[in-house]
PDB file of C-alpha atoms in Angstrom:
ATOM      1  CA  MET R  63     195.362 116.329  98.908  1.00  0.00           C
ATOM      2  CA  LEU R  64     198.832 114.864  99.298  1.00  0.00           C
ATOM      3  CA  LEU R  65     198.127 112.299  96.599  1.00  0.00           C
ATOM      4  CA  ALA R  66     196.991 115.059  94.246  1.00  0.00           C
ATOM      5  CA  VAL R  67     200.143 117.129  94.609  1.00  0.00           C
ATOM      6  CA  GLN R  68     202.475 114.128  94.470  1.00  0.00           C
ATOM      7  CA  GLY R  69     201.949 114.039  90.715  1.00  0.00           C
ATOM      8  CA  LEU R  70     203.873 117.312  90.523  1.00  0.00           C
ATOM      9  CA  ASP R  71     206.973 115.723  92.018  1.00  0.00           C
ATOM     10  CA  PRO R  72     209.513 113.933  89.828  1.00  0.00           C
ATOM     11  CA  VAL R  73     210.315 111.503  92.661  1.00  0.00           C
ATOM     12  CA  ARG R  74     207.894 108.605  92.764  1.00  0.00           C
ATOM     13  CA  PHE R  75     205.561 108.576  95.723  1.00  0.00           C
ATOM     14  CA  ALA R  76     205.804 105.416  97.810  1.00  0.00           C
ATOM     15  CA  LEU R  77     203.827 104.599 100.900  1.00  0.00           C
ATOM     16  CA  HIS R  78     206.771 102.795 102.518  1.00  0.00           C
ATOM     17  CA  ARG R  79     208.906 105.948 102.675  1.00  0.00           C
ATOM     18  CA  PRO R  80     208.827 108.129 105.776  1.00  0.00           C
ATOM     19  CA  ARG R  81     206.322 110.976 105.677  1.00  0.00           C
ATOM     20  CA  GLU R  82     209.161 113.506 106.086  1.00  0.00           C
ATOM     21  CA  THR R  83     210.443 112.498 102.646  1.00  0.00           C
ATOM     22  CA  TYR R  84     207.490 114.366 101.193  1.00  0.00           C
ATOM     23  CA  ARG R  85     207.673 117.484 103.349  1.00  0.00           C
ATOM     24  CA  HIS R  86     207.533 119.769 100.290  1.00  0.00           C
ATOM     25  CA  LEU R  87     204.443 117.943  99.022  1.00  0.00           C
ATOM     26  CA  LEU R  88     202.792 118.191 102.416  1.00  0.00           C
ATOM     27  CA  ALA R  89     203.528 121.916 102.398  1.00  0.00           C
ATOM     28  CA  ARG R  90     201.945 122.272  98.927  1.00  0.00           C
ATOM     29  CA  ALA R  91     198.850 120.318  99.980  1.00  0.00           C
ATOM     30  CA  GLU R  92     198.511 122.403 103.137  1.00  0.00           C
ATOM     31  CA  ALA R  93     198.983 125.641 101.195  1.00  0.00           C
ATOM     32  CA  LEU R  94     196.167 124.669  98.827  1.00  0.00           C
ATOM     33  CA  LEU R  95     193.839 123.918 101.730  1.00  0.00           C
ATOM     34  CA  VAL R  96     194.746 127.165 103.496  1.00  0.00           C
ATOM     35  CA  ASP R  97     194.408 129.212 100.318  1.00  0.00           C
ATOM     36  CA  TRP R  98     190.954 127.804  99.629  1.00  0.00           C
ATOM     37  CA  GLY R  99     189.691 127.992 103.221  1.00  0.00           C
ATOM     38  CA  LEU R 100     189.546 124.287 104.054  1.00  0.00           C
ATOM     39  CA  ALA R 101     192.610 123.918 106.288  1.00  0.00           C
ATOM     40  CA  ASP R 102     190.436 123.368 109.358  1.00  0.00           C
ATOM     41  CA  ARG R 103     188.934 120.316 107.620  1.00  0.00           C
ATOM     42  CA  CYS R 104     192.201 118.636 106.577  1.00  0.00           C
ATOM     43  CA  GLN R 105     191.959 115.845 109.165  1.00  0.00           C
ATOM     44  CA  GLN R 106     188.416 114.860 108.196  1.00  0.00           C
ATOM     45  CA  MET R 107     187.548 112.119 105.750  1.00  0.00           C
ATOM     46  CA  THR R 108     186.171 113.708 102.599  1.00  0.00           C
ATOM     47  CA  GLY R 109     182.986 111.650 102.885  1.00  0.00           C
ATOM     48  CA  ARG R 110     182.190 113.398 106.170  1.00  0.00           C
ATOM     49  CA  LEU R 111     182.346 116.871 104.640  1.00  0.00           C
ATOM     50  CA  SER R 112     179.207 118.629 103.454  1.00  0.00           C
ATOM     51  CA  TYR R 113     178.360 118.178  99.788  1.00  0.00           C
ATOM     52  CA  GLY R 114     179.466 121.752  99.086  1.00  0.00           C
ATOM     53  CA  GLU R 115     182.794 121.183 100.829  1.00  0.00           C
ATOM     54  CA  GLN R 116     183.272 117.965  98.851  1.00  0.00           C
ATOM     55  CA  ARG R 117     182.785 119.945  95.637  1.00  0.00           C
ATOM     56  CA  GLN R 118     185.354 122.475  96.868  1.00  0.00           C
ATOM     57  CA  VAL R 119     187.828 119.660  97.553  1.00  0.00           C
ATOM     58  CA  GLU R 120     187.226 118.356  94.016  1.00  0.00           C
ATOM     59  CA  LEU R 121     188.085 121.788  92.617  1.00  0.00           C
ATOM     60  CA  ILE R 122     191.212 122.022  94.771  1.00  0.00           C
ATOM     61  CA  LEU R 123     192.292 118.570  93.591  1.00  0.00           C
ATOM     62  CA  ALA R 124     191.810 119.671  89.985  1.00  0.00           C
ATOM     63  CA  LEU R 125     193.933 122.755  90.637  1.00  0.00           C
ATOM     64  CA  ALA R 126     196.697 120.866  92.425  1.00  0.00           C
ATOM     65  CA  GLY R 127     198.253 119.934  89.103  1.00  0.00           C
ATOM     66  CA  ALA R 128     198.280 123.566  87.929  1.00  0.00           C
ATOM     67  CA  PRO R 129     196.363 122.860  84.702  1.00  0.00           C
ATOM     68  CA  LYS R 130     196.390 125.339  81.846  1.00  0.00           C
ATOM     69  CA  VAL R 131     192.831 124.355  80.843  1.00  0.00           C
ATOM     70  CA  LEU R 132     190.109 122.947  83.083  1.00  0.00           C
ATOM     71  CA  LEU R 133     186.726 121.538  82.047  1.00  0.00           C
ATOM     72  CA  LEU R 134     184.034 121.999  84.683  1.00  0.00           C
ATOM     73  CA  ASP R 135     180.747 120.189  84.131  1.00  0.00           C
ATOM     74  CA  GLU R 136     178.013 121.721  86.280  1.00  0.00           C
ATOM     75  CA  PRO R 137     180.230 122.533  89.269  1.00  0.00           C
ATOM     76  CA  THR R 138     177.329 124.007  91.263  1.00  0.00           C
ATOM     77  CA  ALA R 139     174.751 121.273  90.602  1.00  0.00           C
ATOM     78  CA  GLY R 140     172.979 120.246  93.793  1.00  0.00           C
ATOM     79  CA  LEU R 141     174.500 122.977  95.942  1.00  0.00           C
ATOM     80  CA  SER R 142     172.671 125.318  98.296  1.00  0.00           C
ATOM     81  CA  PRO R 143     172.730 129.045  97.460  1.00  0.00           C
ATOM     82  CA  ALA R 144     175.528 129.619 100.016  1.00  0.00           C
ATOM     83  CA  GLU R 145     177.571 126.701  98.660  1.00  0.00           C
ATOM     84  CA  THR R 146     176.959 127.904  95.101  1.00  0.00           C
ATOM     85  CA  ALA R 147     178.280 131.346  96.031  1.00  0.00           C
ATOM     86  CA  SER R 148     181.384 129.793  97.609  1.00  0.00           C
ATOM     87  CA  VAL R 149     182.147 127.526  94.638  1.00  0.00           C
ATOM     88  CA  THR R 150     181.452 130.368  92.196  1.00  0.00           C
ATOM     89  CA  GLU R 151     183.962 132.557  94.014  1.00  0.00           C
ATOM     90  CA  MET R 152     186.537 129.743  93.917  1.00  0.00           C
ATOM     91  CA  ILE R 153     186.056 129.391  90.169  1.00  0.00           C
ATOM     92  CA  ARG R 154     186.340 133.143  89.713  1.00  0.00           C
ATOM     93  CA  ARG R 155     189.617 133.197  91.659  1.00  0.00           C
ATOM     94  CA  PHE R 156     191.329 130.385  89.815  1.00  0.00           C
ATOM     95  CA  SER R 157     190.076 131.519  86.408  1.00  0.00           C
ATOM     96  CA  ARG R 158     192.682 134.284  86.579  1.00  0.00           C
ATOM     97  CA  ASP R 159     195.429 131.721  85.918  1.00  0.00           C
ATOM     98  CA  THR R 160     193.539 128.879  84.228  1.00  0.00           C
ATOM     99  CA  THR R 161     191.417 128.756  81.085  1.00  0.00           C
ATOM    100  CA  ILE R 162     188.063 127.256  82.012  1.00  0.00           C
ATOM    101  CA  LEU R 163     185.516 125.568  79.803  1.00  0.00           C
ATOM    102  CA  LEU R 164     182.325 125.713  81.848  1.00  0.00           C
ATOM    103  CA  ILE R 165     179.205 123.643  81.264  1.00  0.00           C
ATOM    104  CA  GLU R 166     176.502 125.055  83.510  1.00  0.00           C
ATOM    105  CA  HIS R 167     172.709 125.068  83.363  1.00  0.00           C
ATOM    106  CA  ASP R 168     172.313 127.668  86.117  1.00  0.00           C
ATOM    107  CA  MET R 169     172.289 130.723  83.867  1.00  0.00           C
ATOM    108  CA  ASP R 170     172.939 133.132  86.748  1.00  0.00           C
ATOM    109  CA  VAL R 171     176.114 131.236  87.678  1.00  0.00           C
ATOM    110  CA  ALA R 172     177.202 130.790  84.072  1.00  0.00           C
ATOM    111  CA  LEU R 173     176.727 134.418  83.085  1.00  0.00           C
ATOM    112  CA  ASP R 174     178.340 135.612  86.309  1.00  0.00           C
ATOM    113  CA  LEU R 175     181.546 133.696  85.579  1.00  0.00           C
ATOM    114  CA  VAL R 176     182.145 133.899  81.851  1.00  0.00           C
ATOM    115  CA  ASP R 177     183.594 136.361  79.379  1.00  0.00           C
ATOM    116  CA  ARG R 178     182.329 134.550  76.301  1.00  0.00           C
ATOM    117  CA  VAL R 179     179.309 132.265  75.897  1.00  0.00           C
ATOM    118  CA  ALA R 180     178.292 129.575  73.428  1.00  0.00           C
ATOM    119  CA  VAL R 181     174.703 128.395  73.866  1.00  0.00           C
ATOM    120  CA  LEU R 182     174.023 124.904  72.539  1.00  0.00           C
ATOM    121  CA  PHE R 183     170.582 123.587  71.681  1.00  0.00           C
ATOM    122  CA  GLN R 184     169.827 120.176  70.190  1.00  0.00           C
ATOM    123  CA  GLY R 185     173.443 119.601  69.209  1.00  0.00           C
ATOM    124  CA  ARG R 186     174.076 122.904  67.474  1.00  0.00           C
ATOM    125  CA  VAL R 187     175.383 126.310  68.452  1.00  0.00           C
ATOM    126  CA  LEU R 188     172.320 128.482  68.930  1.00  0.00           C
ATOM    127  CA  ALA R 189     174.151 131.684  69.824  1.00  0.00           C
ATOM    128  CA  GLU R 190     177.587 132.836  70.866  1.00  0.00           C
ATOM    129  CA  GLY R 191     179.164 136.048  72.010  1.00  0.00           C
ATOM    130  CA  SER R 192     179.381 138.244  75.079  1.00  0.00           C
ATOM    131  CA  LYS R 193     177.146 137.575  78.043  1.00  0.00           C
ATOM    132  CA  ASP R 194     175.228 140.791  77.329  1.00  0.00           C
ATOM    133  CA  LYS R 195     174.533 139.606  73.779  1.00  0.00           C
ATOM    134  CA  ILE R 196     173.346 136.228  75.078  1.00  0.00           C
ATOM    135  CA  ARG R 197     171.138 137.806  77.748  1.00  0.00           C
ATOM    136  CA  SER R 198     169.369 139.899  75.119  1.00  0.00           C
ATOM    137  CA  ASP R 199     169.027 137.162  72.486  1.00  0.00           C
ATOM    138  CA  PRO R 200     165.285 136.470  72.018  1.00  0.00           C
ATOM    139  CA  GLU R 201     165.822 132.920  70.721  1.00  0.00           C
ATOM    140  CA  VAL R 202     167.963 131.999  73.738  1.00  0.00           C
ATOM    141  CA  ALA R 203     165.380 133.528  76.061  1.00  0.00           C
ATOM    142  CA  ALA R 204     162.525 131.648  74.394  1.00  0.00           C
ATOM    143  CA  ILE R 205     164.299 128.290  74.587  1.00  0.00           C
ATOM    144  CA  TYR R 206     165.931 128.535  78.009  1.00  0.00           C
ATOM    145  CA  LEU R 207     163.592 130.844  79.858  1.00  0.00           C
ATOM    146  CA  GLY R 208     160.293 130.048  78.128  1.00  0.00           C
ATOM    147  CA  THR R 209     157.757 132.489  76.739  1.00  0.00           C
ATOM    148  CA  ASP R 210     154.523 133.957  78.054  1.00  0.00           C
ATOM    149  CA  ASP R 211     152.692 131.343  75.963  1.00  0.00           C
ATOM    150  CA  ASP R 212     154.405 128.588  77.985  1.00  0.00           C
ATOM    151  CA  ALA R 213     152.979 129.839  81.286  1.00  0.00           C
TER     152      ALA R 213
END
């Protein structure tokens, strides 16, 4: 996390400098971990975290630079239902301050998080509008949810 927040500092990060030199960066990294509920894991190697926790760390790293716009490509892919709920809540929280372009095939997750939807099919925009409009669109339902004839 320290390496992620060091990009916010105008002073170049150097490994040969004493750790105390970067006290403010350490504080920022710790604050991010505390804010997102991973402070108790800060001493663990990321590879030893659960897959869901690794995805959370990835999101925290993306947020460390305080982006104005963030592209998320299937942030809940491969997660358990509990991990999906946790990551979805993280995305909901940081979407208050960051514009998010979300690519997500889990329609429940996608429609839970978005204000506006564009549905793409075979390289073209199939439908766009509010999530209620998309939910009720028969063409979207036929393509993404199937029809009775498909059963």
